[in-house]
Coordinates of C-alpha atoms in Angstrom, one line a residue:
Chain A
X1 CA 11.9 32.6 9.1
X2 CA 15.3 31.9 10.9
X3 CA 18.6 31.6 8.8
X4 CA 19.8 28.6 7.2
X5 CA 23.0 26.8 8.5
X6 CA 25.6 25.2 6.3
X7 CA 24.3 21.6 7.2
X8 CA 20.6 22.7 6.6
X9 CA 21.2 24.1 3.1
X10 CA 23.1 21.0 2.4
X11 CA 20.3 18.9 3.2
X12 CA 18.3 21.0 1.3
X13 CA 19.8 20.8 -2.1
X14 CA 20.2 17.1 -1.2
X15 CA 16.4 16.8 -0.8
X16 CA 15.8 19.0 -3.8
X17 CA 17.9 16.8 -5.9
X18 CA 16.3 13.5 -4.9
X19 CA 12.9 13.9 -5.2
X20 CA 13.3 16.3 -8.5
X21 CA 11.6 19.3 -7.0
X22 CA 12.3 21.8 -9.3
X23 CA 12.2 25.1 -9.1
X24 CA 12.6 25.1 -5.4
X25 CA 15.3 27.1 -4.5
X26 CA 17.8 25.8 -1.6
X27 CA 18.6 28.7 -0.3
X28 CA 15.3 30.2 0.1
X29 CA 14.6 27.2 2.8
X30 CA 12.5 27.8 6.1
X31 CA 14.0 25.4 8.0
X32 CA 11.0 25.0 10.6
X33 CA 8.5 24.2 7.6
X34 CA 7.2 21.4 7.6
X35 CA 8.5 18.6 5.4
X36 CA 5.2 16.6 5.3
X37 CA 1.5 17.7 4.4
X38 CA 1.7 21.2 4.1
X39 CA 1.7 22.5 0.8
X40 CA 1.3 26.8 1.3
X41 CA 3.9 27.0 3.8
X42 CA 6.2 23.7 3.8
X43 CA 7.2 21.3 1.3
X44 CA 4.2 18.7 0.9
X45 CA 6.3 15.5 0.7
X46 CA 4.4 12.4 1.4
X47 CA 5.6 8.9 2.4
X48 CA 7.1 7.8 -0.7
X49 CA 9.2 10.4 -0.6
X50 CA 10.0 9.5 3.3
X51 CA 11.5 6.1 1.6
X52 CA 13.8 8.2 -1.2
X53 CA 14.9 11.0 1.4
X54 CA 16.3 7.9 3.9
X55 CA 18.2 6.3 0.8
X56 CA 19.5 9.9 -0.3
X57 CA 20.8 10.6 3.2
X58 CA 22.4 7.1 3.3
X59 CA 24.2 7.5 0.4
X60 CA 25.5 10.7 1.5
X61 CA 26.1 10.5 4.9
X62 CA 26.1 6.7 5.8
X63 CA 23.7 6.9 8.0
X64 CA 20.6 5.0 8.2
X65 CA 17.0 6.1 9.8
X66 CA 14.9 4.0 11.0
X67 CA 11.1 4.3 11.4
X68 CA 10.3 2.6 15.2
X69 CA 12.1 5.3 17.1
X70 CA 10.7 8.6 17.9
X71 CA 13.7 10.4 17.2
X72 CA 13.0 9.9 13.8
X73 CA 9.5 11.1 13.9
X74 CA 10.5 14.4 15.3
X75 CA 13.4 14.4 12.5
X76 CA 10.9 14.4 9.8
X77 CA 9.2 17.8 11.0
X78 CA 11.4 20.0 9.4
X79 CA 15.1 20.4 7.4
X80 CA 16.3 21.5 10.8
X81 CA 15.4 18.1 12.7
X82 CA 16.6 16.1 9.9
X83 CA 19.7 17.9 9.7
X84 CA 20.2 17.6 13.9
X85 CA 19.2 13.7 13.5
X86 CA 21.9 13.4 10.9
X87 CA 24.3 15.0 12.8
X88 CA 23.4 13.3 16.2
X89 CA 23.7 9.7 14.2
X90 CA 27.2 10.6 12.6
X91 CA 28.4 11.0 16.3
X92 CA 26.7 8.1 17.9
Chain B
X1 CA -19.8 -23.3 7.8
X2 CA -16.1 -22.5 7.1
X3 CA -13.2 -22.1 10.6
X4 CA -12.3 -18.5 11.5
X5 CA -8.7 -20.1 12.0
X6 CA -7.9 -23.2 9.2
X7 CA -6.6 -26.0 10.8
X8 CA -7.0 -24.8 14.1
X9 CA -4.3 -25.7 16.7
X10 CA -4.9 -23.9 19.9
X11 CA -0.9 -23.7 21.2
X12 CA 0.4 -23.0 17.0
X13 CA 1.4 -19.1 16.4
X14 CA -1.3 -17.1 14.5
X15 CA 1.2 -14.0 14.5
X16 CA 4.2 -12.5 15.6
X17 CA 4.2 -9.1 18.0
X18 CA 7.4 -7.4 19.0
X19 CA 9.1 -10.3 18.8
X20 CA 7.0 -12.7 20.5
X21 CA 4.7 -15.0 19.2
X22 CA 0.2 -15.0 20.0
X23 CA -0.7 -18.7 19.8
X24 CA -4.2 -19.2 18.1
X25 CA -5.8 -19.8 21.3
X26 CA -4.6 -16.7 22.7
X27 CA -6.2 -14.8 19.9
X28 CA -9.2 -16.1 19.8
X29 CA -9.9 -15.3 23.4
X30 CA -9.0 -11.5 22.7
X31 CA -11.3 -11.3 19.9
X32 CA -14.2 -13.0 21.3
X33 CA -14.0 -10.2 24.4
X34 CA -13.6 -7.5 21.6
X35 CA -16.7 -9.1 19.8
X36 CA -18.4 -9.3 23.0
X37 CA -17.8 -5.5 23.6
X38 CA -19.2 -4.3 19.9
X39 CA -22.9 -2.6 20.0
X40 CA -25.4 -4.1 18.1
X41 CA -25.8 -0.5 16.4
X42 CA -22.9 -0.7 14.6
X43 CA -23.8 -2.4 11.4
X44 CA -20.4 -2.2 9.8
X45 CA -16.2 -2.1 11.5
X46 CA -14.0 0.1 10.2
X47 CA -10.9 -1.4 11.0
X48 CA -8.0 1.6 11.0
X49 CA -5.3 0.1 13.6
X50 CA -2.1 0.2 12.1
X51 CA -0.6 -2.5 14.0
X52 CA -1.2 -5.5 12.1
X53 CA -2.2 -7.7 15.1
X54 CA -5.0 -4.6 16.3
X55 CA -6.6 -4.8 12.7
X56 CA -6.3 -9.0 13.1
X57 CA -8.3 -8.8 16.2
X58 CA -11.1 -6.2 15.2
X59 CA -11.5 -8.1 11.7
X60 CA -11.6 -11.1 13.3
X61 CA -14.2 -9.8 16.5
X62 CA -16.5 -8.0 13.1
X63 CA -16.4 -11.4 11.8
X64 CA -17.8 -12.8 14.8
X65 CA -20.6 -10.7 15.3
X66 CA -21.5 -10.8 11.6
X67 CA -20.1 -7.0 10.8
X68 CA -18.6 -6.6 7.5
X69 CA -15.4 -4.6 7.6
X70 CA -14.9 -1.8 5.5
X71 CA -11.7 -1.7 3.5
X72 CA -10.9 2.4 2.5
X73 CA -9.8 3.3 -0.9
X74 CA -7.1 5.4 0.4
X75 CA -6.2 6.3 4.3
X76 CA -6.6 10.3 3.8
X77 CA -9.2 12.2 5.9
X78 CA -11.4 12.9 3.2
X79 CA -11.8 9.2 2.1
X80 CA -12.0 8.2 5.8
X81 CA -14.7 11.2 5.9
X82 CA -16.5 10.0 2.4
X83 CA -16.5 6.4 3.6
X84 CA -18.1 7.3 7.0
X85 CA -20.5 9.1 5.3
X86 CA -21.8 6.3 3.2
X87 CA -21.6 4.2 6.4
X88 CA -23.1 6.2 8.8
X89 CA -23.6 3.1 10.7
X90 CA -20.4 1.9 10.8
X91 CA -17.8 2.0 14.1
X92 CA -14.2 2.8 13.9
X93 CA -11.8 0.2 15.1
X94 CA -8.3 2.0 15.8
X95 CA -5.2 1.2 18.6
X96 CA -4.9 5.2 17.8
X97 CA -7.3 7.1 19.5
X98 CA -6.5 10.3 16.4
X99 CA -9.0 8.2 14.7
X100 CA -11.5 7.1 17.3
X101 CA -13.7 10.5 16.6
X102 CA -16.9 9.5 16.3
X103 CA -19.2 8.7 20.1
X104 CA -19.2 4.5 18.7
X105 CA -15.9 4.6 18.2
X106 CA -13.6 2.0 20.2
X107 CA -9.8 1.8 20.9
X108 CA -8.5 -1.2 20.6
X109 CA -6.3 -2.7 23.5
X110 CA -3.3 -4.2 21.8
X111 CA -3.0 -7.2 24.8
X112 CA -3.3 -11.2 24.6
X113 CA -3.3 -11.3 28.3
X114 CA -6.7 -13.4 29.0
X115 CA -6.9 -17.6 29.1
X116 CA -6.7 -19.3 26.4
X117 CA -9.9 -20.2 24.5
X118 CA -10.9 -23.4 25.1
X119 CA -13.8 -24.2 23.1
X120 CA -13.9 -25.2 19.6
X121 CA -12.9 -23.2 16.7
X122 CA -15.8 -20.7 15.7
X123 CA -17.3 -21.1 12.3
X124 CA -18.9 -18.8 9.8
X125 CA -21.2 -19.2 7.0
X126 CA -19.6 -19.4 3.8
X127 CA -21.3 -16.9 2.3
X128 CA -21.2 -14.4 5.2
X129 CA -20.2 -10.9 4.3
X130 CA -16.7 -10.2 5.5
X131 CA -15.1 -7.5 4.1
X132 CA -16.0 -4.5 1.6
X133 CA -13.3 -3.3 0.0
X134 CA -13.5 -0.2 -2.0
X135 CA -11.1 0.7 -5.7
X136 CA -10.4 4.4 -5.9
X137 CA -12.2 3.5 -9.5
X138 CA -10.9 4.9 -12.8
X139 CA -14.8 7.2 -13.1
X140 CA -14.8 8.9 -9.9
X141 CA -16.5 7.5 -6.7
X142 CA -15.0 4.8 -5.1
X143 CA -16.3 1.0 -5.9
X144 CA -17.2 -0.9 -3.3
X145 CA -16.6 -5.3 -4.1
X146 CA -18.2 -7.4 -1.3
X147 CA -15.9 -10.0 -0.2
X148 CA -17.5 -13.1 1.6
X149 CA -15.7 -15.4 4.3
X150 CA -15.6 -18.0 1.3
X151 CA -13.9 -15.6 -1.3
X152 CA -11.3 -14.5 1.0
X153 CA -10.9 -17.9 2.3
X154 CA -10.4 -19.2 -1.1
X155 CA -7.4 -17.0 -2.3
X156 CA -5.7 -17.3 1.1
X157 CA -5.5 -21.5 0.2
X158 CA -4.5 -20.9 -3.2
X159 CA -1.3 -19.0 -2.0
X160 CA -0.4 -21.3 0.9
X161 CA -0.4 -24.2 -2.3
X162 CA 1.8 -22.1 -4.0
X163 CA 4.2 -20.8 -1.7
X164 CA 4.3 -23.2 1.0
X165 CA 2.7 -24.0 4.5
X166 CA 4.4 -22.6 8.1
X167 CA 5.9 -19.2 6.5
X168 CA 6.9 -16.1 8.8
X169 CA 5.4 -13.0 6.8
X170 CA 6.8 -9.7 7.2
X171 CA 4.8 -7.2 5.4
X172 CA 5.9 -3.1 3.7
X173 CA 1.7 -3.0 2.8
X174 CA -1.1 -2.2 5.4
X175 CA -3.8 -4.5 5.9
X176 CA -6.8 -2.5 4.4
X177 CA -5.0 -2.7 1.2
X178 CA -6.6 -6.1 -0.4
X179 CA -3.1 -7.2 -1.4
X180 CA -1.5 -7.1 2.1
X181 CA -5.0 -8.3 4.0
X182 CA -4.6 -11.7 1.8
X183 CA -0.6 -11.8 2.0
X184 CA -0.7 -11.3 5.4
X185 CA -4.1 -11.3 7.5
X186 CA -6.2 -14.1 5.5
X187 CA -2.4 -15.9 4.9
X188 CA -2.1 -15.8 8.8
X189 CA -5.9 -16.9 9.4
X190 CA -6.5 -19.8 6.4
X191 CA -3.4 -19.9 4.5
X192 CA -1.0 -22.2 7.4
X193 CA 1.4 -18.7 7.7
X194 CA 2.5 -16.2 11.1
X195 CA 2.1 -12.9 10.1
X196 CA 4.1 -10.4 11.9
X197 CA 2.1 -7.5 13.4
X198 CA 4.6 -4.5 12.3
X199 CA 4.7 -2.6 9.2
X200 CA 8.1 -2.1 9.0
X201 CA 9.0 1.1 6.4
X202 CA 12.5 2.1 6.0
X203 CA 14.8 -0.3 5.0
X204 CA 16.4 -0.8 8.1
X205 CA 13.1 -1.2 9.9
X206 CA 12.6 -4.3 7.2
X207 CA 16.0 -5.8 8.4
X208 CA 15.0 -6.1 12.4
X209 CA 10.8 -7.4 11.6
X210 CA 12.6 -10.0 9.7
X211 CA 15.7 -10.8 12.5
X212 CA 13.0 -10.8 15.2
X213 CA 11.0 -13.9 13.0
X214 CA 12.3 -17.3 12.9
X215 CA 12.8 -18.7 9.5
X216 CA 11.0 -19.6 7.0
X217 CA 10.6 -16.0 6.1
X218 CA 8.8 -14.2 3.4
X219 CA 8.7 -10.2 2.6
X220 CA 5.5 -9.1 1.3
X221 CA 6.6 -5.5 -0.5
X222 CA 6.4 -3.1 -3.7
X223 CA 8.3 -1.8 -6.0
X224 CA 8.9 1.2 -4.5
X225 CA 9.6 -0.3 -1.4
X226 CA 11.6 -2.8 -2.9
X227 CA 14.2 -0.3 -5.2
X228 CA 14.6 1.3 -1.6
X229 CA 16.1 -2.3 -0.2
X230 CA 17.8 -3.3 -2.5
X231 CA 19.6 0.0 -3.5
X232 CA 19.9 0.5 0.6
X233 CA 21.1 -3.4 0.8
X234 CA 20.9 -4.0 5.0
X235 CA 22.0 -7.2 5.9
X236 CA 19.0 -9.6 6.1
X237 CA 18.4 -12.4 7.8
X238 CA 18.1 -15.7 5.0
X239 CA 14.4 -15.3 3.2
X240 CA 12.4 -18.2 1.4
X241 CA 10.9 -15.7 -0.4
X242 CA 10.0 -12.3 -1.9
X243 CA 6.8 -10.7 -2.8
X244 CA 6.2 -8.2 -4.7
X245 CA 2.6 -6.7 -6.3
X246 CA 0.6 -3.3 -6.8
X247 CA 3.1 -2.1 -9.7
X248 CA 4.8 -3.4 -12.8
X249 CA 8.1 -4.6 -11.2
X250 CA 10.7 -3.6 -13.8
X251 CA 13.2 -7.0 -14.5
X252 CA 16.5 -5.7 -13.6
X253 CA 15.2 -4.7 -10.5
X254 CA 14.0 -8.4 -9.6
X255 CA 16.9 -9.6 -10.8
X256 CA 18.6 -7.7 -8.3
X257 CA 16.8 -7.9 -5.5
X258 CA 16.9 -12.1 -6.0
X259 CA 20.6 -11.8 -6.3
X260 CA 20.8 -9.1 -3.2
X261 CA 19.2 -11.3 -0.7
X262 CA 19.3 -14.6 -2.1
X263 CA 15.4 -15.9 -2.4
X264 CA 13.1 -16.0 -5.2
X265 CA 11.0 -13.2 -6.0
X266 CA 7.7 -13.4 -6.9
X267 CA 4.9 -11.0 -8.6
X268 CA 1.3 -11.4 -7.9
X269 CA -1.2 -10.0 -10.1
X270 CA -4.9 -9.4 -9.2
X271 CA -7.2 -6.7 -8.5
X272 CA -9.9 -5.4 -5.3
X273 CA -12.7 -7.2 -7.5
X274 CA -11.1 -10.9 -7.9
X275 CA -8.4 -10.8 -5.4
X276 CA -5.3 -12.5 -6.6
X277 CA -5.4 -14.4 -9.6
X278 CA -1.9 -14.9 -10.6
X279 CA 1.5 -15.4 -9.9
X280 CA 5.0 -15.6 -11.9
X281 CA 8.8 -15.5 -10.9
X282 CA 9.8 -12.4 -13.7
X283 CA 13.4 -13.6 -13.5
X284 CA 12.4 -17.2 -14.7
X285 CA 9.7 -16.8 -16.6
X286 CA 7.6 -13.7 -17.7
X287 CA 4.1 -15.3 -17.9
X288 CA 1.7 -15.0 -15.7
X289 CA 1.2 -18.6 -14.0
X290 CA -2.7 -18.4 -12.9
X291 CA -4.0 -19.9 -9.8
X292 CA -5.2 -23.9 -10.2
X293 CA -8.8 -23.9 -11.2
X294 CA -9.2 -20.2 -12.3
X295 CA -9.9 -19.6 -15.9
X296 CA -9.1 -16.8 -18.1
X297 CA -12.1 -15.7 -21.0
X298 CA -11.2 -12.9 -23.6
X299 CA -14.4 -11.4 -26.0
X300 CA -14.2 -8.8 -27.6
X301 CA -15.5 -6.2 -24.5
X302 CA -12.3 -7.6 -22.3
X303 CA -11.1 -10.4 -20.5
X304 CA -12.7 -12.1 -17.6
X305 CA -11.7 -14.3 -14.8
X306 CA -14.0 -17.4 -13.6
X307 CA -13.8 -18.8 -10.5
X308 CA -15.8 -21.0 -8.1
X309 CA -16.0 -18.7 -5.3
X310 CA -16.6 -15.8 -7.0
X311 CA -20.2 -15.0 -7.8
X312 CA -20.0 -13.2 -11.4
X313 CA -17.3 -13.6 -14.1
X314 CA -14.7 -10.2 -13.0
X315 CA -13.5 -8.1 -16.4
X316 CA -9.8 -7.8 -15.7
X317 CA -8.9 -3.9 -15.7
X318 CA -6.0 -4.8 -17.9
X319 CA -6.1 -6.5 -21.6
X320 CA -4.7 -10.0 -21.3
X321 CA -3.3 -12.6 -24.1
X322 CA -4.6 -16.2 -23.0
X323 CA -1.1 -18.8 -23.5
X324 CA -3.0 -22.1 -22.6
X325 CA -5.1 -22.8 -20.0
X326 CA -2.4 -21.7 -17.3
X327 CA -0.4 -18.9 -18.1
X328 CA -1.1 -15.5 -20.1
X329 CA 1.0 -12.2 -20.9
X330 CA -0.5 -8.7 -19.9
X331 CA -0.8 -6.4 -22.8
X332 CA -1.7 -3.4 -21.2
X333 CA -4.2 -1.6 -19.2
X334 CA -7.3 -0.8 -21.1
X335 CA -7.7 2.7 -19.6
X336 CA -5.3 5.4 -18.9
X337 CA -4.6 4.4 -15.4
X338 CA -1.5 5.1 -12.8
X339 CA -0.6 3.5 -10.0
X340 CA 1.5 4.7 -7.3
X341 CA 2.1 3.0 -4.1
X342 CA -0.4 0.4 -4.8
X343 CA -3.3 2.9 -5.4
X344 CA -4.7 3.8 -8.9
X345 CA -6.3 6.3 -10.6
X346 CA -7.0 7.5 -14.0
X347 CA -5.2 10.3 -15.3
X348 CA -8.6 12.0 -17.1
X349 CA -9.9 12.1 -12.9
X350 CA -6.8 13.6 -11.7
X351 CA -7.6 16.4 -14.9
X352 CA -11.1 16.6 -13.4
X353 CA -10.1 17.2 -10.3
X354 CA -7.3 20.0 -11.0
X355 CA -10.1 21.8 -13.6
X356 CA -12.7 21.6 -10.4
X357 CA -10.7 24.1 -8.4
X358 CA -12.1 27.4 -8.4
X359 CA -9.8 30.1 -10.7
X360 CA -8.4 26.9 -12.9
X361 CA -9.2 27.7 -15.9
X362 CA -7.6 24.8 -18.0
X363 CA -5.1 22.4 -17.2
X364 CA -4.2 18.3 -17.6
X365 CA -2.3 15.9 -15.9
X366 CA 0.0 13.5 -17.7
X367 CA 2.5 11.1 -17.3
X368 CA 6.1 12.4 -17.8
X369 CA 7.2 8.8 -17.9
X370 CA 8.4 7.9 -21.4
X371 CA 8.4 4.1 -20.4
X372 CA 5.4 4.0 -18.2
X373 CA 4.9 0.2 -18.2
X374 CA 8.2 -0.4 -16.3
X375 CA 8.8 2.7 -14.0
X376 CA 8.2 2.2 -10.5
X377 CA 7.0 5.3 -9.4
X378 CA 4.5 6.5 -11.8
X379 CA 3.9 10.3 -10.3
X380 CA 1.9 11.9 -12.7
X381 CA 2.7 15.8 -13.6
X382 CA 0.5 18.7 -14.5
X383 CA 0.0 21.7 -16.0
X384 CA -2.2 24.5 -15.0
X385 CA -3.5 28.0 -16.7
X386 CA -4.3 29.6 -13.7
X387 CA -3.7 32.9 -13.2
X388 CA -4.8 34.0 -9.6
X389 CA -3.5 31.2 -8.2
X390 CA 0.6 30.5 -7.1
X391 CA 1.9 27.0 -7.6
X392 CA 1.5 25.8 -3.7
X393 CA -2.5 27.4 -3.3
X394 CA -3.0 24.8 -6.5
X395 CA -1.0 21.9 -4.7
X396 CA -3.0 22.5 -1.4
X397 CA -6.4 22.7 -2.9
X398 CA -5.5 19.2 -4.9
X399 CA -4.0 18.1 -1.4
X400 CA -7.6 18.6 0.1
X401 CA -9.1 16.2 -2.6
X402 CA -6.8 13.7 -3.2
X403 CA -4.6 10.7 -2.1
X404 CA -1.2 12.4 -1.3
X405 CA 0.8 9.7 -3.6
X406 CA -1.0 11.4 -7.0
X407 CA 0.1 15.2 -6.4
X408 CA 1.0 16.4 -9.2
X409 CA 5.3 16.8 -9.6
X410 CA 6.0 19.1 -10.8
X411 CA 2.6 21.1 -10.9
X412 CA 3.4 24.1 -13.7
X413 CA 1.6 27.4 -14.0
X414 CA 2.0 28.0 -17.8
X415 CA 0.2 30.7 -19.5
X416 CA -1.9 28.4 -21.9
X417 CA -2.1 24.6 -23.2
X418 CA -0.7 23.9 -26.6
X419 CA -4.5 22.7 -27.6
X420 CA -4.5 21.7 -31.4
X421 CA -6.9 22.6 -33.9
X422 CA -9.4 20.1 -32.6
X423 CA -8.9 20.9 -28.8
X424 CA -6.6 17.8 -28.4
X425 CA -3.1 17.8 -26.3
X426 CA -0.4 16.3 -28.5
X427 CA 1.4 14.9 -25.9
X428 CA 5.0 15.7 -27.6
X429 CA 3.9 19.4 -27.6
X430 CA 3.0 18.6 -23.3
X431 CA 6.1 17.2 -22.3
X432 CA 8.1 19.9 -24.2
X433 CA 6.0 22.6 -22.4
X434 CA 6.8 20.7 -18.9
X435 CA 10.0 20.3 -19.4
X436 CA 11.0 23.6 -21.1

């Protein structure tokens, strides 16, 4: 498991705060894991939750996602490509 | 004999891809080569593209060769796998090769790049066998309801005389669901609308389907989809209307989402076994308005809907109180269901299923919801007394059996149940347990 950066655990909390997974600790993140599916080793979201983390990172960040671009696809591996798309869509 | 396209005018848009429109014609010459390509040893289509236009053109290519098209319960692999199973002759229709598996299996070609059709307008028997589309069910094995050309016909002209003729129909639902194949497909084939071919998601993706359609406009949605737009709020182009179904849409969030983007919002109430029945505008009036010439019967084992084209009287899942002759109020549903993202289940099958998995050695699944009726996003919760097992082995082993929408959140490992005397769950005693 590779160490979590500042913006990674951010995202993080904000994604444990959205979709009220408790008892999911922040810190204890792999940022690689999948987001999607995966219940052992990532964090089994499904599409719904898809709609609520887009909303959560708009509010936060002002930044919106949108579905048709492959960019986005990839972002929704892991925390660590949502975190990158974020950043990269703050810039642009 | 009834048209494949009502009111067939070869040069008219049928639907709407990537911003450009497919006149009727041009449609009807892509599915007659698709038809033309099916083997006769595929009895039955299952229809899996996700691009609206791709499942247009292999629904309307079964229809042609007289192949019913199987509608899935749910778009998992193990209801794909369960439905192929009790289809064994049935071909998968897909514009994703992922799903084309199986040696019958055909990827579609997502092109309207042949001449026109020229000929007349096909027809079908009335009583033809279009479409069978299966209900999770609230007992366990998915239900499959037959749906001939006539039925699906029949709903599709019901909504055009309610909402209007010549409508541009952008759509948050799939087409195997039976809500979005009558909003959109059968609106688009016998109900005078264009449907657009995209499924747009996030709310930004809802803002460009509808920029890229020429007005009139309607947005065929859900709640959850819906509390997403309006809380997100992009910029959308002007709508005639708004549709919501699936889920009890809670009033203050219709209210907003009319005052948000301007356009009347609309409910429609049905079910996989009658189609839609009903309609109502919540922020005008709260009763249900049904459908002209439907009629609503309530004995004492339910209610049930009458209709001309439907074969049988249907008992409604929900309890209903009869106005007059037009409208009625729900009451309730009858059994314990949930609904989330347009799919439903009862709770005591989600139990079953958690107490099925090897080392479980009691658990249930509830509704933390205090106001169930109105939220939109019923996720059910559950507790577990399973000792061997961690917290995500549990969620993965559900995950293996069950549409992804009803895992269980949170799933809790707790030591024991707070059974009562007579084996019962008091739910009080439950939601203190989940929550403490």
């Amino acid at each position: 498991m590779s160490s979590l950066s500042t913006t990674e655990l951010e995202l993080a909390e904000l994604l444990i705060g959205a979709l009220n997974l408790e008892g999911r600790d922040a810190a204890a993140t792999d940022p690689e894991a999948p987001l999607f599916g995966d219940h052992e080793r990532g964090w089994g979201l499904d599409s719904i939750d898809a709609l609520e983390i887009a909303l959560a990172i708009q509010q936060r960040y002002g930044v919106e996602l949108r579905s048709e671009d492959e960019a986005t696809k990839r972002a929704f591996a892991s925390v660590r490509g949502l975190a990158a798309h974020v950043a990269s869509l703050r810039k642009g | 004999m009834l048209a494949l396209i009502h009111d067939y005018r070869p040069q008219a848009p049928l639907l709407w891809l990537e911003g450009a429109p497919v006149s009727q014609a041009a449609f009807l010459a892509a599915a007659r080569q698709l038809a033309s390509e099916l083997p006769d040893a595929a009895r039955e289509v299952l229809p899996l593209a996700a691009n609206r236009a791709g499942f247009m053109l292999a629904f309307a290519a079964a229809l042609l060769r007289n192949k019913p098209c199987l509608l899935p319960p749910a778009g998992h692999p193990a209801a794909l796998a369960s439905l192929r199973a009790a289809h064994p002759s049935a071909m998968v229709l897909s514009d994703q090769p992922a799903q084309c598996t199986a040696p019958g299996d055909h990827c579609l070609r997502l092109a309207f790049d042949l001449p026109d059709w020229t000929g007349p307008v096909p027809e079908l028997p009335a009583t033809q066998l279009a479409a069978i589309a299966y209900t999770s069910g609230s007992t366990g094995a998915p239900q499959p309801n037959a749906k001939t050309w006539a039925m699906l016909i029949a709903t599709a002209r019901l909504a055009m005389d309610r909402f209007g003729q010549g409508l541009h129909i952008a759509a948050t639902v799939p087409a195997q669901h039976m809500y979005g194949l009558e909003t959109t497909v059968m609106m688009a084939l016998a109900g005078g609308g264009i449907a657009d071919a995209g499924q747009p998601f996030f709310p930004q993706d809802v803002r460009a389907t509808l920029e890229a359609l020429p007005a009139p406009r309607m947005l065929v949605t859900t709640p959850v989809h819906l509390r997403a737009l309006v809380a997100a709020a992009p910029a959308l182009p002007e709508l005639k209307l708004l549709l919501s179904a699936t889920a009890p849409l809670p009033l203050a969030l219709a209210q907003d989402a009319e005052a948000r983007f301007n356009a009347p919002l609309f409910e429609i109430y049905g079910c996989t076994e009658a189609g839609s029945i009903a309609t109502r505008r919540p922020v005008a009036d709260p009763r249900w308005r049904l459908y002209p010439e439907l009629k609503l019967e309530t004995l004492a084992a339910g209610s049930f809907l009458h209709a001309d084209y439907l074969p049988d009287p249907v008992p409604l899942a929900d309890e209903v109180e009869c106005l007059d002759g037009e409208h009625f109020r729900l009451l309730g549903r009858s059994a314990e269901l949930i609904k989330v993202a347009g799919k439903r289940i009862a709770l005591a099958e989600l139990t079953q299923t958690l107490l099925g998995i090897a080392g479980v050695e009691d658990g249930v699944v509830l509704l933390p919801e205090a106001d169930e009726a109105t939220a939109v996003n019923q996720r059910p919760a559950a507790l577990v007394v399973a000792p061997g097992l961690s917290e995500a082995q549990l969620l993965a082993a559900l995950a293996a059996r069950l549409d992804p929408v009803f895992l269980p959140r949170p799933l809790k490992k707790v030591a024991a149940l707070p059974r009562n005397a007579v084996g019962k769950l008091p739910r009080a005693a439950l939601l203190e347990l989940l929550h403490g």
